Amino acid sequence: MGLFESIRTLTWCQLLASSLFLLLSAWHFHDGSHMTASLYLAGALLVALFILPHQLINKHTHLRISVFVFTLYTLLSLLLLLESQHLQSQIYLSLHLLYPFLAFALLPFRIGLGFVVIFAASANLLLMLQLEGAFRAAFLTAFWLVILLTSIYSFTHHLRQQKIQDQLNRDPRTQLLNYQQLLADLHKELERAQREQTFLGLICLCQPQGVFFDLSSSNQLAVEFSIFEGLYLAEEHQIFALIPLASTEQLNTRIKQLQTALPHLTIRGHRCMQELSAEENLRSTCAAEASA
């Protein structure tokens, strides 16, 4: 099965899951179990948000809505543990074993882990008070086993995804971050500079005509930069550096230091304008370097 067929199959499964949640919600509303129906409805909304095309809603708004709906889902799940009728049904109780799967599947790892820890501690306390005897011990054992296994799996999966993403964000020849990552980081750093009332410098370093950066030259170059100054390969002969600044005067001082340490490179700098986009600031720096 190809990639597109796999994605299409996964989307259909998610649509079926959302439809199942809606059907169960309608059934429980008809049956008079309004809290259980609301829980299923919140689950249907979560799955629907997960498969919603990203073009319809921006990333930050999508995350805020997902966290709000999942908070509602969590509160309903905990409130159901206070109902005696819910506790008497093993089928209803088994729904709570699905909670960590939903949290890690529908939310970013760190946020999902926070929800799972809070839910596990709260649910454990409520179950200790509500259940009795051997059934309490058996259910709590199963509950914590599911929490532990899903958390370990999600953590290892998160680490693998981070490693893969880091490889995709780096140039394989120089191991420097690539142009796409430069645009993403420049956008974030501009927002942070505006938020913290600081400045951001963008320095362009160019090799002479016909000379390209490789792993050895990029490693030698990295020695001249601190850990909070990012280096990005834009072209084979051109590297950009993002320089956080406390004042505008620091940029000229930093450029002179680099020109002294790296006399074989052409070095030009530009203070990023917060009212301009990341692409416009890059174009300004390239224009300054070309005119020089």
Tab-separated table of N, CA and C in Angstrom, residues 166-285:
chain	number	residue	atom	x	y	z
A	166	ASP	N	14.929	16.643	12.951
A	166	ASP	CA	16.227	17.315	13.007
A	166	ASP	C	17.067	16.985	11.776
A	167	GLN	N	16.990	15.733	11.320
A	167	GLN	CA	17.714	15.344	10.114
A	167	GLN	C	17.163	16.051	8.889
A	168	LEU	N	15.845	16.219	8.821
A	168	LEU	CA	15.234	16.904	7.687
A	168	LEU	C	15.561	18.390	7.681
A	169	ASN	N	15.818	18.957	8.869
A	169	ASN	CA	16.090	20.390	8.970
A	169	ASN	C	17.553	20.738	8.741
A	170	ARG	N	18.401	19.746	8.483
A	170	ARG	CA	19.834	19.996	8.331
A	170	ARG	C	20.322	19.644	6.930
A	171	ASP	N	21.295	20.405	6.499
A	171	ASP	CA	21.957	20.104	5.235
A	171	ASP	C	22.860	18.890	5.438
A	172	PRO	N	22.737	17.840	4.631
A	172	PRO	CA	23.503	16.610	4.873
A	172	PRO	C	25.007	16.783	4.688
A	173	ARG	N	25.433	17.759	3.894
A	173	ARG	CA	26.863	17.927	3.615
A	173	ARG	C	27.576	18.695	4.719
A	174	THR	N	26.948	19.746	5.246
A	174	THR	CA	27.595	20.582	6.264
A	174	THR	C	27.056	20.356	7.669
A	175	GLN	N	25.898	19.679	7.767
A	175	GLN	CA	25.212	19.466	9.049
A	175	GLN	C	24.732	20.780	9.684
A	176	LEU	N	24.651	21.830	8.880
A	176	LEU	CA	24.061	23.079	9.356
A	176	LEU	C	22.572	23.066	9.087
A	177	LEU	N	21.824	23.869	9.845
A	177	LEU	CA	20.390	23.990	9.602
A	177	LEU	C	20.160	24.581	8.218
A	178	ASN	N	19.074	24.165	7.559
A	178	ASN	CA	18.848	24.577	6.179
A	178	ASN	C	17.998	25.845	6.073
A	179	TYR	N	17.720	26.235	4.837
A	179	TYR	CA	17.032	27.501	4.571
A	179	TYR	C	15.601	27.490	5.120
A	180	GLN	N	14.917	26.368	5.000
A	180	GLN	CA	13.544	26.279	5.516
A	180	GLN	C	13.511	26.494	7.029
A	181	GLN	N	14.497	25.919	7.733
A	181	GLN	CA	14.559	26.108	9.177
A	181	GLN	C	14.931	27.544	9.523
A	182	LEU	N	15.727	28.182	8.666
A	182	LEU	CA	16.058	29.596	8.875
A	182	LEU	C	14.793	30.457	8.856
A	183	LEU	N	13.931	30.230	7.884
A	183	LEU	CA	12.690	30.997	7.804
A	183	LEU	C	11.817	30.780	9.043
A	184	ALA	N	11.716	29.516	9.478
A	184	ALA	CA	10.892	29.203	10.648
A	184	ALA	C	11.465	29.839	11.909
A	185	ASP	N	12.783	29.707	12.114
A	185	ASP	CA	13.409	30.263	13.314
A	185	ASP	C	13.421	31.787	13.295
A	186	LEU	N	13.610	32.367	12.119
A	186	LEU	CA	13.603	33.822	12.011
A	186	LEU	C	12.240	34.383	12.388
A	187	HIS	N	11.194	33.696	11.964
A	187	HIS	CA	9.838	34.128	12.321
A	187	HIS	C	9.626	34.071	13.835
A	188	LYS	N	10.070	32.972	14.470
A	188	LYS	CA	9.908	32.827	15.922
A	188	LYS	C	10.761	33.842	16.688
A	189	GLU	N	11.992	34.057	16.223
A	189	GLU	CA	12.876	34.995	16.916
A	189	GLU	C	12.385	36.434	16.787
A	190	LEU	N	11.781	36.773	15.657
A	190	LEU	CA	11.203	38.111	15.500
A	190	LEU	C	10.057	38.318	16.490
A	191	GLU	N	9.226	37.291	16.653
A	191	GLU	CA	8.126	37.384	17.621
A	191	GLU	C	8.659	37.520	19.036
A	192	ARG	N	9.721	36.766	19.356
A	192	ARG	CA	10.283	36.843	20.706
A	192	ARG	C	10.942	38.204	20.954
A	193	ALA	N	11.654	38.734	19.964
A	193	ALA	CA	12.280	40.045	20.110
A	193	ALA	C	11.241	41.135	20.341
A	194	GLN	N	10.121	41.017	19.632
A	194	GLN	CA	9.045	41.993	19.825
A	194	GLN	C	8.420	41.855	21.206
A	195	ARG	N	8.270	40.612	21.656
A	195	ARG	CA	7.668	40.357	22.964
A	195	ARG	C	8.572	40.821	24.100
A	196	GLU	N	9.876	40.626	23.952
A	196	GLU	CA	10.824	40.957	25.016
A	196	GLU	C	11.475	42.322	24.842
A	197	GLN	N	11.052	43.058	23.805
A	197	GLN	CA	11.585	44.402	23.547
A	197	GLN	C	13.098	44.384	23.359
A	198	THR	N	13.579	43.411	22.587
A	198	THR	CA	15.001	43.323	22.258
A	198	THR	C	15.148	43.442	20.739
A	199	PHE	N	16.353	43.143	20.237
A	199	PHE	CA	16.624	43.278	18.805
A	199	PHE	C	17.165	41.957	18.271
A	200	LEU	N	17.156	41.844	16.945
A	200	LEU	CA	17.635	40.629	16.297
A	200	LEU	C	18.485	41.020	15.096
A	201	GLY	N	19.692	40.460	15.029
A	201	GLY	CA	20.579	40.715	13.901
A	201	GLY	C	20.668	39.513	12.989
A	202	LEU	N	20.837	39.784	11.692
A	202	LEU	CA	20.987	38.721	10.693
A	202	LEU	C	22.288	38.990	9.938
A	203	ILE	N	23.247	38.087	10.064
A	203	ILE	CA	24.569	38.261	9.454
A	203	ILE	C	24.731	37.260	8.315
A	204	CYS	N	25.225	37.754	7.191
A	204	CYS	CA	25.465	36.916	6.016
A	204	CYS	C	26.964	36.730	5.838
A	205	LEU	N	27.392	35.475	5.715
A	205	LEU	CA	28.803	35.148	5.520
A	205	LEU	C	28.952	34.426	4.185
A	206	CYS	N	29.791	34.956	3.296
A	206	CYS	CA	29.931	34.397	1.955
A	206	CYS	C	31.371	33.989	1.671
A	207	GLN	N	31.500	32.834	1.030
A	207	GLN	CA	32.808	32.386	0.565
A	207	GLN	C	33.176	33.139	-0.721
A	208	PRO	N	34.474	33.198	-1.062
A	208	PRO	CA	34.880	33.757	-2.354
A	208	PRO	C	34.263	32.963	-3.509
A	209	GLN	N	34.263	33.568	-4.693
A	209	GLN	CA	33.672	32.947	-5.867
A	209	GLN	C	34.284	31.571	-6.129
A	210	GLY	N	33.413	30.551	-6.268
A	210	GLY	CA	33.862	29.199	-6.583
A	210	GLY	C	34.249	28.354	-5.395
A	211	VAL	N	34.176	28.916	-4.178
A	211	VAL	CA	34.502	28.162	-2.960
A	211	VAL	C	33.205	27.884	-2.202
A	212	PHE	N	33.025	26.636	-1.781
A	212	PHE	CA	31.791	26.240	-1.116
A	212	PHE	C	32.078	25.770	0.312
A	213	PHE	N	31.065	25.882	1.149
A	213	PHE	CA	31.170	25.391	2.525
A	213	PHE	C	31.049	23.868	2.539
A	214	ASP	N	31.847	23.217	3.360
A	214	ASP	CA	31.729	21.782	3.591
A	214	ASP	C	31.699	21.536	5.097
A	215	LEU	N	31.761	20.274	5.493
A	215	LEU	CA	31.663	19.948	6.918
A	215	LEU	C	32.823	20.535	7.703
A	216	SER	N	34.027	20.467	7.150
A	216	SER	CA	35.200	20.975	7.856
A	216	SER	C	35.132	22.487	8.033
A	217	SER	N	34.809	23.214	6.967
A	217	SER	CA	34.757	24.679	7.051
A	217	SER	C	33.605	25.152	7.923
A	218	SER	N	32.477	24.436	7.886
A	218	SER	CA	31.346	24.832	8.734
A	218	SER	C	31.644	24.591	10.208
A	219	ASN	N	32.403	23.523	10.516
A	219	ASN	CA	32.802	23.277	11.900
A	219	ASN	C	33.762	24.351	12.402
A	220	GLN	N	34.689	24.767	11.553
A	220	GLN	CA	35.607	25.843	11.930
A	220	GLN	C	34.859	27.156	12.133
A	221	LEU	N	33.850	27.368	11.311
A	221	LEU	CA	33.051	28.584	11.423
A	221	LEU	C	32.227	28.586	12.709
A	222	ALA	N	31.704	27.432	13.076
A	222	ALA	CA	30.832	27.339	14.253
A	222	ALA	C	31.566	27.693	15.536
A	223	VAL	N	32.903	27.543	15.556
A	223	VAL	CA	33.682	27.869	16.751
A	223	VAL	C	33.567	29.347	17.099
A	224	GLU	N	33.354	30.192	16.091
A	224	GLU	CA	33.296	31.637	16.310
A	224	GLU	C	31.932	32.117	16.810
A	225	PHE	N	30.976	31.204	16.935
A	225	PHE	CA	29.630	31.586	17.341
A	225	PHE	C	29.249	30.885	18.642
A	226	SER	N	28.472	31.575	19.443
A	226	SER	CA	28.007	30.999	20.708
A	226	SER	C	26.820	30.077	20.459
A	227	ILE	N	26.407	29.375	21.495
A	227	ILE	CA	25.365	28.363	21.356
A	227	ILE	C	24.004	28.961	21.026
A	228	PHE	N	23.786	30.246	21.399
A	228	PHE	CA	22.484	30.863	21.126
A	228	PHE	C	22.475	31.650	19.816
A	229	GLU	N	23.559	31.557	19.034
A	229	GLU	CA	23.621	32.184	17.718
A	229	GLU	C	23.504	31.082	16.662
A	230	GLY	N	22.379	31.029	15.977
A	230	GLY	CA	22.121	29.944	15.037
A	230	GLY	C	22.796	30.153	13.699
A	231	LEU	N	23.298	29.064	13.109
A	231	LEU	CA	23.932	29.093	11.798
A	231	LEU	C	23.085	28.300	10.808
A	232	TYR	N	22.887	28.868	9.602
A	232	TYR	CA	22.001	28.264	8.611
A	232	TYR	C	22.653	28.355	7.228
A	233	LEU	N	22.647	27.260	6.506
A	233	LEU	CA	23.185	27.245	5.153
A	233	LEU	C	22.070	27.622	4.182
A	234	ALA	N	22.222	28.791	3.530
A	234	ALA	CA	21.226	29.240	2.554
A	234	ALA	C	21.576	28.725	1.155
A	235	GLU	N	22.852	28.850	0.777
A	235	GLU	CA	23.367	28.332	-0.492
A	235	GLU	C	24.722	27.699	-0.217
A	236	GLU	N	25.292	27.069	-1.240
A	236	GLU	CA	26.558	26.358	-1.033
A	236	GLU	C	27.672	27.284	-0.577
A	237	HIS	N	27.595	28.564	-0.948
A	237	HIS	CA	28.649	29.513	-0.600
A	237	HIS	C	28.194	30.551	0.424
A	238	GLN	N	26.983	30.390	0.958
A	238	GLN	CA	26.387	31.456	1.780
A	238	GLN	C	25.769	30.884	3.054
A	239	ILE	N	26.155	31.465	4.179
A	239	ILE	CA	25.629	31.062	5.490
A	239	ILE	C	25.052	32.294	6.179
A	240	PHE	N	23.913	32.089	6.844
A	240	PHE	CA	23.304	33.150	7.644
A	240	PHE	C	23.448	32.799	9.123
A	241	ALA	N	23.581	33.844	9.937
A	241	ALA	CA	23.635	33.670	11.389
A	241	ALA	C	22.601	34.576	12.039
A	242	LEU	N	21.799	34.008	12.932
A	242	LEU	CA	20.826	34.778	13.710
A	242	LEU	C	21.485	35.199	15.018
A	243	ILE	N	21.511	36.506	15.284
A	243	ILE	CA	22.228	37.041	16.443
A	243	ILE	C	21.258	37.816	17.337
A	244	PRO	N	20.880	37.295	18.504
A	244	PRO	CA	20.071	38.079	19.441
A	244	PRO	C	20.868	39.283	19.945
A	245	LEU	N	20.228	40.439	20.027
A	245	LEU	CA	20.911	41.674	20.413
A	245	LEU	C	20.171	42.365	21.547
A	246	ALA	N	20.942	42.902	22.485
A	246	ALA	CA	20.356	43.735	23.538
A	246	ALA	C	20.242	45.182	23.090
A	247	SER	N	21.105	45.596	22.137
A	247	SER	CA	21.071	46.956	21.606
A	247	SER	C	21.525	46.918	20.155
A	248	THR	N	21.217	47.965	19.402
A	248	THR	CA	21.565	47.991	17.984
A	248	THR	C	23.067	48.101	17.766
A	249	GLU	N	23.776	48.706	18.714
A	249	GLU	CA	25.224	48.879	18.562
A	249	GLU	C	25.970	47.547	18.589
A	250	GLN	N	25.385	46.543	19.223
A	250	GLN	CA	26.049	45.245	19.339
A	250	GLN	C	26.270	44.588	17.978
A	251	LEU	N	25.402	44.882	17.015
A	251	LEU	CA	25.515	44.229	15.711
A	251	LEU	C	26.810	44.635	15.006
A	252	ASN	N	27.113	45.932	14.968
A	252	ASN	CA	28.351	46.389	14.330
A	252	ASN	C	29.576	45.826	15.028
A	253	THR	N	29.530	45.776	16.358
A	253	THR	CA	30.644	45.199	17.115
A	253	THR	C	30.836	43.734	16.770
A	254	ARG	N	29.726	42.998	16.668
A	254	ARG	CA	29.796	41.558	16.362
A	254	ARG	C	30.327	41.341	14.952
A	255	ILE	N	29.929	42.171	13.994
A	255	ILE	CA	30.411	42.038	12.618
A	255	ILE	C	31.921	42.270	12.556
A	256	LYS	N	32.404	43.294	13.257
A	256	LYS	CA	33.841	43.584	13.262
A	256	LYS	C	34.632	42.427	13.885
A	257	GLN	N	34.078	41.805	14.943
A	257	GLN	CA	34.745	40.652	15.552
A	257	GLN	C	34.866	39.506	14.551
A	258	LEU	N	33.794	39.242	13.819
A	258	LEU	CA	33.801	38.154	12.847
A	258	LEU	C	34.719	38.468	11.665
A	259	GLN	N	34.741	39.709	11.216
A	259	GLN	CA	35.625	40.083	10.112
A	259	GLN	C	37.094	39.914	10.494
A	260	THR	N	37.402	40.172	11.757
A	260	THR	CA	38.770	39.973	12.235
A	260	THR	C	39.115	38.485	12.333
A	261	ALA	N	38.167	37.679	12.834
A	261	ALA	CA	38.416	36.248	13.019
A	261	ALA	C	38.331	35.469	11.717
A	262	LEU	N	37.545	35.976	10.749
A	262	LEU	CA	37.314	35.252	9.486
A	262	LEU	C	37.590	36.180	8.300
A	263	PRO	N	38.837	36.563	8.086
A	263	PRO	CA	39.141	37.550	7.048
A	263	PRO	C	38.906	37.045	5.623
A	264	HIS	N	38.856	35.732	5.423
A	264	HIS	CA	38.664	35.184	4.082
A	264	HIS	C	37.202	35.207	3.645
A	265	LEU	N	36.283	35.558	4.540
A	265	LEU	CA	34.857	35.596	4.210
A	265	LEU	C	34.379	37.030	4.040
A	266	THR	N	33.372	37.188	3.189
A	266	THR	CA	32.681	38.465	3.071
A	266	THR	C	31.534	38.466	4.068
A	267	ILE	N	31.542	39.435	4.976
A	267	ILE	CA	30.572	39.432	6.081
A	267	ILE	C	29.808	40.745	6.081
A	268	ARG	N	28.501	40.641	6.020
A	268	ARG	CA	27.622	41.804	6.084
A	268	ARG	C	26.502	41.501	7.078
A	269	GLY	N	25.957	42.551	7.685
A	269	GLY	CA	24.891	42.358	8.677
A	269	GLY	C	23.720	43.292	8.472
A	270	HIS	N	22.621	42.937	9.088
A	270	HIS	CA	21.397	43.722	8.963
A	270	HIS	C	20.574	43.529	10.234
A	271	ARG	N	20.118	44.636	10.815
A	271	ARG	CA	19.228	44.514	11.976
A	271	ARG	C	17.814	44.254	11.480
A	272	CYS	N	17.235	43.150	11.921
A	272	CYS	CA	15.904	42.761	11.460
A	272	CYS	C	14.862	43.758	11.947
A	273	MET	N	13.964	44.108	11.038
A	273	MET	CA	12.863	45.016	11.357
A	273	MET	C	11.650	44.184	11.755
A	274	GLN	N	11.108	44.459	12.917
A	274	GLN	CA	10.016	43.637	13.430
A	274	GLN	C	8.736	43.801	12.634
A	275	GLU	N	8.599	44.930	11.924
A	275	GLU	CA	7.387	45.131	11.138
A	275	GLU	C	7.446	44.388	9.799
A	276	LEU	N	8.632	43.847	9.447
A	276	LEU	CA	8.781	43.087	8.212
A	276	LEU	C	8.670	41.597	8.495
A	277	SER	N	8.300	40.839	7.475
A	277	SER	CA	8.219	39.386	7.624
A	277	SER	C	9.620	38.790	7.574
A	278	ALA	N	9.709	37.476	7.865
A	278	ALA	CA	11.006	36.793	7.830
A	278	ALA	C	11.603	36.857	6.421
A	279	GLU	N	10.795	36.637	5.390
A	279	GLU	CA	11.284	36.671	4.016
A	279	GLU	C	11.778	38.054	3.632
A	280	GLU	N	11.063	39.098	4.055
A	280	GLU	CA	11.469	40.470	3.726
A	280	GLU	C	12.773	40.849	4.413
A	281	ASN	N	12.962	40.402	5.652
A	281	ASN	CA	14.229	40.667	6.334
A	281	ASN	C	15.386	39.940	5.655
A	282	LEU	N	15.153	38.726	5.173
A	282	LEU	CA	16.201	38.006	4.456
A	282	LEU	C	16.557	38.723	3.159
A	283	ARG	N	15.541	39.196	2.452
A	283	ARG	CA	15.804	39.910	1.205
A	283	ARG	C	16.592	41.189	1.458
A	284	SER	N	16.289	41.863	2.568
A	284	SER	CA	17.027	43.086	2.912
A	284	SER	C	18.490	42.790	3.170
A	285	THR	N	18.757	41.676	3.883
A	285	THR	CA	20.142	41.312	4.163
A	285	THR	C	20.879	40.924	2.887
